[in-house]
XYZ file of C-alpha atoms in Angstrom:
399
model
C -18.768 -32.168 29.770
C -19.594 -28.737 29.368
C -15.534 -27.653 27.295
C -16.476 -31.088 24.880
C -19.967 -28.759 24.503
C -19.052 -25.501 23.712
C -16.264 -27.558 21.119
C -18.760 -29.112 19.636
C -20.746 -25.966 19.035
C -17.650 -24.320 17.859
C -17.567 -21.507 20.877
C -14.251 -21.768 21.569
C -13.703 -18.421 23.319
C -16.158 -19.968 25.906
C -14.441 -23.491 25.939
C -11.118 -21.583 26.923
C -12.886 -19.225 29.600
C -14.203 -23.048 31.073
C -10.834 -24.556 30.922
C -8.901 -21.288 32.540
C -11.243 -21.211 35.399
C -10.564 -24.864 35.806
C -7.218 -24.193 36.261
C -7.469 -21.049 38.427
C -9.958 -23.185 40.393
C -9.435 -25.899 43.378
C -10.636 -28.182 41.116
C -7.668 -28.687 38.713
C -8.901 -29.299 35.270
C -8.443 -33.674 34.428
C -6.389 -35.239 31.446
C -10.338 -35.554 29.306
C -10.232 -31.576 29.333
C -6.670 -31.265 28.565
C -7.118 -33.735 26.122
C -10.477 -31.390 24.917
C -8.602 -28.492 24.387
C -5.653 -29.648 22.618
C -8.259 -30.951 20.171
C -9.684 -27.432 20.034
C -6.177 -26.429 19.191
C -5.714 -28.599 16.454
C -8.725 -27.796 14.732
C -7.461 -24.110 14.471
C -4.420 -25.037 13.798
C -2.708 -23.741 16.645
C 0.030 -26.660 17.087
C 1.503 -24.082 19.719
C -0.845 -23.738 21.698
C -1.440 -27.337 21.794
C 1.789 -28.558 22.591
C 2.465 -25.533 25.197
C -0.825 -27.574 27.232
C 0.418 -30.891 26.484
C 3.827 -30.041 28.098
C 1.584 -28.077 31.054
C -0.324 -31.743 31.581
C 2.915 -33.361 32.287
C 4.016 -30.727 34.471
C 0.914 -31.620 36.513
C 1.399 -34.968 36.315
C -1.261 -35.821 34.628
C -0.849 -38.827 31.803
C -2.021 -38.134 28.243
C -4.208 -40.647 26.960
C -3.716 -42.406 23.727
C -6.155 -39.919 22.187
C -4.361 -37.351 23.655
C -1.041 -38.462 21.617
C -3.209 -39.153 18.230
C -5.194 -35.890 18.251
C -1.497 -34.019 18.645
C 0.189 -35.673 16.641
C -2.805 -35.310 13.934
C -2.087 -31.454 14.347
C 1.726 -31.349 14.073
C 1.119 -33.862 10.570
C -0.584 -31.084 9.234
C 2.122 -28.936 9.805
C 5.221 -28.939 7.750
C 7.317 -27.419 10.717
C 6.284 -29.357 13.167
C 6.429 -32.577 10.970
C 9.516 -34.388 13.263
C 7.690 -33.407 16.344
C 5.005 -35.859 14.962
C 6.877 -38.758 15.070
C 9.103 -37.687 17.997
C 4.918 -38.136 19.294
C 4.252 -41.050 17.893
C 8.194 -42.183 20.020
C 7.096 -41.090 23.105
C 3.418 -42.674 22.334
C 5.000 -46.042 22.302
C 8.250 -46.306 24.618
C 7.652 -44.157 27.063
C 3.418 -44.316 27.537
C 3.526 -47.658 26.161
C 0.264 -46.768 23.912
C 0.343 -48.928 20.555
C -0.631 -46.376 17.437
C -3.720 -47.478 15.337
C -4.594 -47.309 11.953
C -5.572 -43.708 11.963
C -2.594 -42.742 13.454
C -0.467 -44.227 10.609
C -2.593 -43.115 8.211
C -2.117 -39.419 9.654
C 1.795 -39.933 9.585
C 1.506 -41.161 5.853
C -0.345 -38.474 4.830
C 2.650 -35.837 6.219
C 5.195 -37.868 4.604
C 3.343 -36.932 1.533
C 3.240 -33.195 2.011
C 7.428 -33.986 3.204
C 8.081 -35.858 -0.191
C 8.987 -38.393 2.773
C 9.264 -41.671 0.805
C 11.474 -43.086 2.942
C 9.053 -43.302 6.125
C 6.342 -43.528 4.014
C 7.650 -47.178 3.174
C 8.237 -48.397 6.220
C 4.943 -46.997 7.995
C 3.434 -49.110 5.653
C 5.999 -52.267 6.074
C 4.884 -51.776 9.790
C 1.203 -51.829 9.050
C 1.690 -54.960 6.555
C 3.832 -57.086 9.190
C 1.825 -56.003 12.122
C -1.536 -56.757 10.625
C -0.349 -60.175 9.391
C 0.768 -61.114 13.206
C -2.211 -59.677 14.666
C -4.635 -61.682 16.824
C -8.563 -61.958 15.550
C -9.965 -60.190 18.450
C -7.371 -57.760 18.540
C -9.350 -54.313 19.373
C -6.508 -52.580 17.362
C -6.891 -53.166 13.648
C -3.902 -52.260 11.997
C -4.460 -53.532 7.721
C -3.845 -50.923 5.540
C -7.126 -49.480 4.150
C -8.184 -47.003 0.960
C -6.884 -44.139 3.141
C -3.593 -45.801 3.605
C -3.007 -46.940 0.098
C -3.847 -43.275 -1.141
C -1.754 -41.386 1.031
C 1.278 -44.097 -0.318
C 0.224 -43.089 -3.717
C 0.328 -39.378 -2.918
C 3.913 -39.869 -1.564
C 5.101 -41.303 -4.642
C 3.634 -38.265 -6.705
C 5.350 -35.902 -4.275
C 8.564 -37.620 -4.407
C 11.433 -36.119 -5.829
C 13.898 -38.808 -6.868
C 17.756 -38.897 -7.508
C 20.702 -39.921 -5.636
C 19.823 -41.167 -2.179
C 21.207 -39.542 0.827
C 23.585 -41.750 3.241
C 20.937 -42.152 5.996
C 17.993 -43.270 3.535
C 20.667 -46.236 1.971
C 20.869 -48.179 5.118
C 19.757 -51.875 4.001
C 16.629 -52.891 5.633
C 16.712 -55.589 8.166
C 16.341 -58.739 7.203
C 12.443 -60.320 8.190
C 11.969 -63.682 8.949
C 10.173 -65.975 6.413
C 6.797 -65.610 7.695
C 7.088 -61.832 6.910
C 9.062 -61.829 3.559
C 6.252 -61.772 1.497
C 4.177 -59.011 3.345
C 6.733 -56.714 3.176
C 5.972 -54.733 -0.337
C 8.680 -52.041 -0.255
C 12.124 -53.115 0.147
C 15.305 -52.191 -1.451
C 16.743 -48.675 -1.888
C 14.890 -45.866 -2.581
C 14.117 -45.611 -6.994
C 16.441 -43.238 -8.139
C 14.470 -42.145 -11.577
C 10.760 -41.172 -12.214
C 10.474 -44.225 -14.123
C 11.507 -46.366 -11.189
C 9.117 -44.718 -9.121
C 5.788 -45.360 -11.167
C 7.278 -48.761 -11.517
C 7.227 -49.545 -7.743
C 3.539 -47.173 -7.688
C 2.343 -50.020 -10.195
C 3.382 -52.731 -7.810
C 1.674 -51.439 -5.099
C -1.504 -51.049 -7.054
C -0.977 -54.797 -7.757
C -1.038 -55.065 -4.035
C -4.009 -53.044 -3.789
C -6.233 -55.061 -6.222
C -5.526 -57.700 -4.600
C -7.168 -56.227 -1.119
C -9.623 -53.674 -1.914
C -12.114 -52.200 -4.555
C -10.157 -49.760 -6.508
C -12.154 -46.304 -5.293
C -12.079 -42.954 -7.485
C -9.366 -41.651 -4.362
C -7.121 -44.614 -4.808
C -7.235 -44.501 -8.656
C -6.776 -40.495 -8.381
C -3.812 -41.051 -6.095
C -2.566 -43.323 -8.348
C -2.759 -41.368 -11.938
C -1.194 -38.237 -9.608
C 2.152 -40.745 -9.385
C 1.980 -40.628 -13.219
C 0.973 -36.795 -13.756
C 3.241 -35.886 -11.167
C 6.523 -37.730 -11.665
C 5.829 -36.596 -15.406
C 5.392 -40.385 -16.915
C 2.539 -39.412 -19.706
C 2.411 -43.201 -21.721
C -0.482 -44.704 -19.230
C -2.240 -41.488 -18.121
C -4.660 -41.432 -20.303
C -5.577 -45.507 -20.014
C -5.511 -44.889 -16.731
C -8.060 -41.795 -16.929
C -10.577 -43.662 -19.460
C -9.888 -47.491 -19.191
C -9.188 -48.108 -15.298
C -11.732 -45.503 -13.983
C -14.347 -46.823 -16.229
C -13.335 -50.551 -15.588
C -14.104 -49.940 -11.358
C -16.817 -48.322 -12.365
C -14.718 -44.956 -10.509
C -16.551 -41.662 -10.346
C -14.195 -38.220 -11.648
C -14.109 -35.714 -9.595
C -12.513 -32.151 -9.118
C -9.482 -33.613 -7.928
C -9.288 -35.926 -10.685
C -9.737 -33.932 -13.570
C -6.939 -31.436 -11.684
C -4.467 -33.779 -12.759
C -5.597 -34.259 -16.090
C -5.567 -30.381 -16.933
C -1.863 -30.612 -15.170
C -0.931 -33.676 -17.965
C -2.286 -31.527 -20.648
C -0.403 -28.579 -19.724
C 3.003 -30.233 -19.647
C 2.373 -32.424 -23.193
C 0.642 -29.218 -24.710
C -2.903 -31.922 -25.890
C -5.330 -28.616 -26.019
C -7.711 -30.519 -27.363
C -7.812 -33.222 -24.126
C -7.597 -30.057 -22.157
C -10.895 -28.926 -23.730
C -12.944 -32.082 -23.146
C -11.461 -32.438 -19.542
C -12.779 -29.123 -19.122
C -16.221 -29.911 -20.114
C -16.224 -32.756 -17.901
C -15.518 -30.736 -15.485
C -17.610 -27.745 -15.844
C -20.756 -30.598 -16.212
C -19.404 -32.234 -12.651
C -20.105 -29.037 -10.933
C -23.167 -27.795 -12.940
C -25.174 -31.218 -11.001
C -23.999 -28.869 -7.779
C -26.250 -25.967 -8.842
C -28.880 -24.481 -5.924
C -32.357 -25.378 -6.174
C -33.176 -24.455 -3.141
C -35.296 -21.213 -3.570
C -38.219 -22.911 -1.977
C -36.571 -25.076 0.817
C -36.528 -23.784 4.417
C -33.580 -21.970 5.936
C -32.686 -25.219 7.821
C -32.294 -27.492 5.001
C -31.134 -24.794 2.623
C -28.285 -24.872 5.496
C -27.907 -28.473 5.471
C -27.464 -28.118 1.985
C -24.646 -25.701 2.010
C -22.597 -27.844 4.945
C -22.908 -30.789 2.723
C -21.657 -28.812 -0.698
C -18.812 -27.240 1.508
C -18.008 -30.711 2.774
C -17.973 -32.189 -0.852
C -15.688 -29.470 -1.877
C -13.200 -29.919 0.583
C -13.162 -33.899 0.098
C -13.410 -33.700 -3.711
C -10.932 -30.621 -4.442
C -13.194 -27.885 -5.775
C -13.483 -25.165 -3.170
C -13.518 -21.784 -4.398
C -9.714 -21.371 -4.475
C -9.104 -25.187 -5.908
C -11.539 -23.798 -8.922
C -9.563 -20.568 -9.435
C -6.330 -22.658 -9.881
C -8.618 -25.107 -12.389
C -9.224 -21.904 -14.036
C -5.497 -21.015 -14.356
C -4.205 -24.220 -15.216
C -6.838 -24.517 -18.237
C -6.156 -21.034 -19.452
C -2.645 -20.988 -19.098
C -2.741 -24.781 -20.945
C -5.190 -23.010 -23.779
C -2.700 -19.961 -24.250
C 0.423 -22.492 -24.470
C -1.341 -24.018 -27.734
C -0.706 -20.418 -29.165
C -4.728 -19.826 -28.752
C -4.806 -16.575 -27.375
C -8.628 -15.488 -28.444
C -9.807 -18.525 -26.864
C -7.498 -18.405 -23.391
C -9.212 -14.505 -23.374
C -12.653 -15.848 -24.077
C -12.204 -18.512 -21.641
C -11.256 -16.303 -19.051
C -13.699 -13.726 -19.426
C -16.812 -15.639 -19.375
C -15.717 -17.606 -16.569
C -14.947 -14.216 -14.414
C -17.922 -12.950 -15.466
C -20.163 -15.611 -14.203
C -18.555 -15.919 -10.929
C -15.931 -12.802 -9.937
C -14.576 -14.849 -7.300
C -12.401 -17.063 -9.775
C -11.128 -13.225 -11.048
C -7.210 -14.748 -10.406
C -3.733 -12.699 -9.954
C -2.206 -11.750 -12.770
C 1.445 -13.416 -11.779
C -0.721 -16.967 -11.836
C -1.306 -16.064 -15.542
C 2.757 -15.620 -16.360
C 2.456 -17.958 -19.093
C -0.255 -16.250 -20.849
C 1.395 -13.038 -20.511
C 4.395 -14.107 -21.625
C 3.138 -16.024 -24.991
C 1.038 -12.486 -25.532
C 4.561 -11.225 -25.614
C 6.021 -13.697 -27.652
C 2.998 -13.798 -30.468
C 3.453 -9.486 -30.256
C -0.068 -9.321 -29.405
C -0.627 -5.865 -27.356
C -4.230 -5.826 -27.529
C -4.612 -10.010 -25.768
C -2.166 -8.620 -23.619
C -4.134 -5.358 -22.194
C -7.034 -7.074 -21.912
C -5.559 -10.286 -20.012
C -3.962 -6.959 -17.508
C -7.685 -5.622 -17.581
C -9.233 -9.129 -16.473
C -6.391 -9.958 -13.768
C -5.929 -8.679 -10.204
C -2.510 -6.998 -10.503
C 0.402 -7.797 -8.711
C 1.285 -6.219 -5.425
C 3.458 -3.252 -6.161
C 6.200 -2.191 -3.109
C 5.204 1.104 -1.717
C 7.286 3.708 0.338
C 6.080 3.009 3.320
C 6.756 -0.421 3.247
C 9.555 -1.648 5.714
C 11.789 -2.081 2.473
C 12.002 1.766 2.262
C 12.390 2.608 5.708
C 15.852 4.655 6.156
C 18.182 3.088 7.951
């Protein structure tokens, strides 16, 4: 189809001028290029846009396909204001279409109950997939068993999660299974009310995990985030060295992210340093070579580093908040000429990691603090600075 073309080759503007004279046209555009363009939507982020068309499809009568309901409810996920439209979607999806969601459609949901701090749906998304999976015929087309992607998002949820007394809704006592489900269903029970409660119940599921799957660098990354995150420091560091090595577990970007973030908050410089230096090494194997290769696989090369960045967590603004969080962790330890150094070099070989000056509060401040004026003009010198209000902005305006 000539709108799935021009998607596929990223010319929007012509995709929409396709699907518009569709619509103008005798020939009504079909649910496939609804469907097409609500994709096109999503990509860009225009959740708008892509419900305003889904609601214009049922005012055709026209029926949205399952794909239809998993590519928009992918799109509102990603979106923390449209996050209850997604599962008012994935409602719809099932009573009123009768469409049953798949894997990737859970998945999706899981992953905006992490952004949400959602713990709550989070469990029983995964409940569902356990108890669904487990009742599922063999040559069901629609394989619902939790995978890697599942397992991490769970594990992201449980970093994100910010526990303490439960609200009345989230208390309600789960419904009781019958025996041939009891022992699928992992997360029962209220909601832990203590950080300590919820690494406990992260450790179960890992138990869970083992038990299933490989242990992958993004499920073991996940899983030391719960630590890092929820601020429980006595396994991080077995977890870092002894499980990663054990499953054999590549580091990556991401990974050593949350290490820097655990040496920040216990003030261990000196981890801080060799993180670093595991880090810097990681994306030194990522340096061109490619003086002498043609423009076409000097391209292929760059889609494949940009792709690597976005799945690994070091795109250019991931590595400027690396930066920060090491120099910031550096400066904490009282070791300003080093933070400076630090700083400097790493500016100077690439300008683009040059961060604001407010991300660098904490070096500031301990300049302060020690009564060092000289760290703290040059830290001033190396920084964007901060956004000053001037008169002509709407703050000034007489009224």
């Amino acid at each position: 189809m000539l709108i799935g073309g021009y998607i596929r080759s990223h010319q929007i503007d012509k995709a929409w001028e396709t699907f518009d004279a569709m619509r103008l046209s005798y020939h009504q555009a079909d649910e496939v290029s609804y469907t097409l363009m609500i994709h096109a939507c999503a990509k860009q982020g225009e959740v708008e846009r892509a419900m305003n068309l889904f609601e214009d499809m049922i005012g055709n009568q026209l029926f949205p396909t399952d794909v239809t309901f998993n590519v928009l409810i992918n799109a509102c996920a990603k979106r923390p204001d449209y996050y209850e439209e997604a599962f008012d979607l994935l409602h719809q999806m099932q009573t009123v279409y009768g469409f049953r969601p798949d894997r990737v459609t859970y998945n999706t949901l899981l992953h905006a109950c992490a952004w949400k701090k959602d713990l709550y749906r989070a469990r029983k998304i995964v409940n569902a997939m356990l108890e669904k999976s487990k009742l599922q015929e063999e040559d069901d087309p629609i394989d619902l068993t939790p995978n890697e992607q599942t397992f991490t998002n769970l594990f992201m949820c449980y970093a994100n999660y910010n526990p303490g007394p439960q609200k009345t809704e989230t208390k309600q006592v789960e419904p009781a299974a019958t025996d041939a489900l009891v022992e699928h269903r992992l997360l029962t029970g209220p909601l832990p009310e203590r950080r300590s409660a919820v690494v406990t119940e992260a450790k179960q599921v890992l138990a869970l995990v083992q038990d299933r799957m490989p242990l992958t660098t993004k499920l073991l990354t996940a899983y030391l985030a719960v630590h890092v995150l929820q601020k429980q420091s006595a396994e991080i560091t077995h977890i870092y060295t002894d499980l990663f090595d054990a499953h054999q577990a590549t580091r990556i970007p991401r990974t050593f992210n949350f290490m820097l973030r655990s040496c920040y908050d216990t003030k261990n410089t000196q981890l801080a340093w060799e993180i670093w230096e595991q880090y810097q090494d990681y994306l030194g194997q990522f340096a061109s070579h490619q003086s002498h290769a043609t423009l076409l696989d000097r391209k292929k090369h760059e889609a494949h580093i940009k792709q690597r960045q976005i799945e690994e967590g070091w795109t250019m603004e991931q590595q400027r908040q690396m930066l920060v969080v090491m120099v910031n962790t550096v400066a904490r330890g009282d070791d300003i000429p080093n933070a400076l150094k630090l700083l400097s070099t790493q500016i100077e070989e690439n300008p683009n990691l040059r961060p604001k000056l407010k991300h660098l509060n904490i070096f500031y401040n301990k300049c302060i603090q020690l009564e060092d004026e000289e760290a703290k003009k040059q830290l001033v010198a190396l920084c964007y600075p901060d956004r000053k209000l001037k008169p002509v902005d709407w703050r000034y305006r007489k009224q």
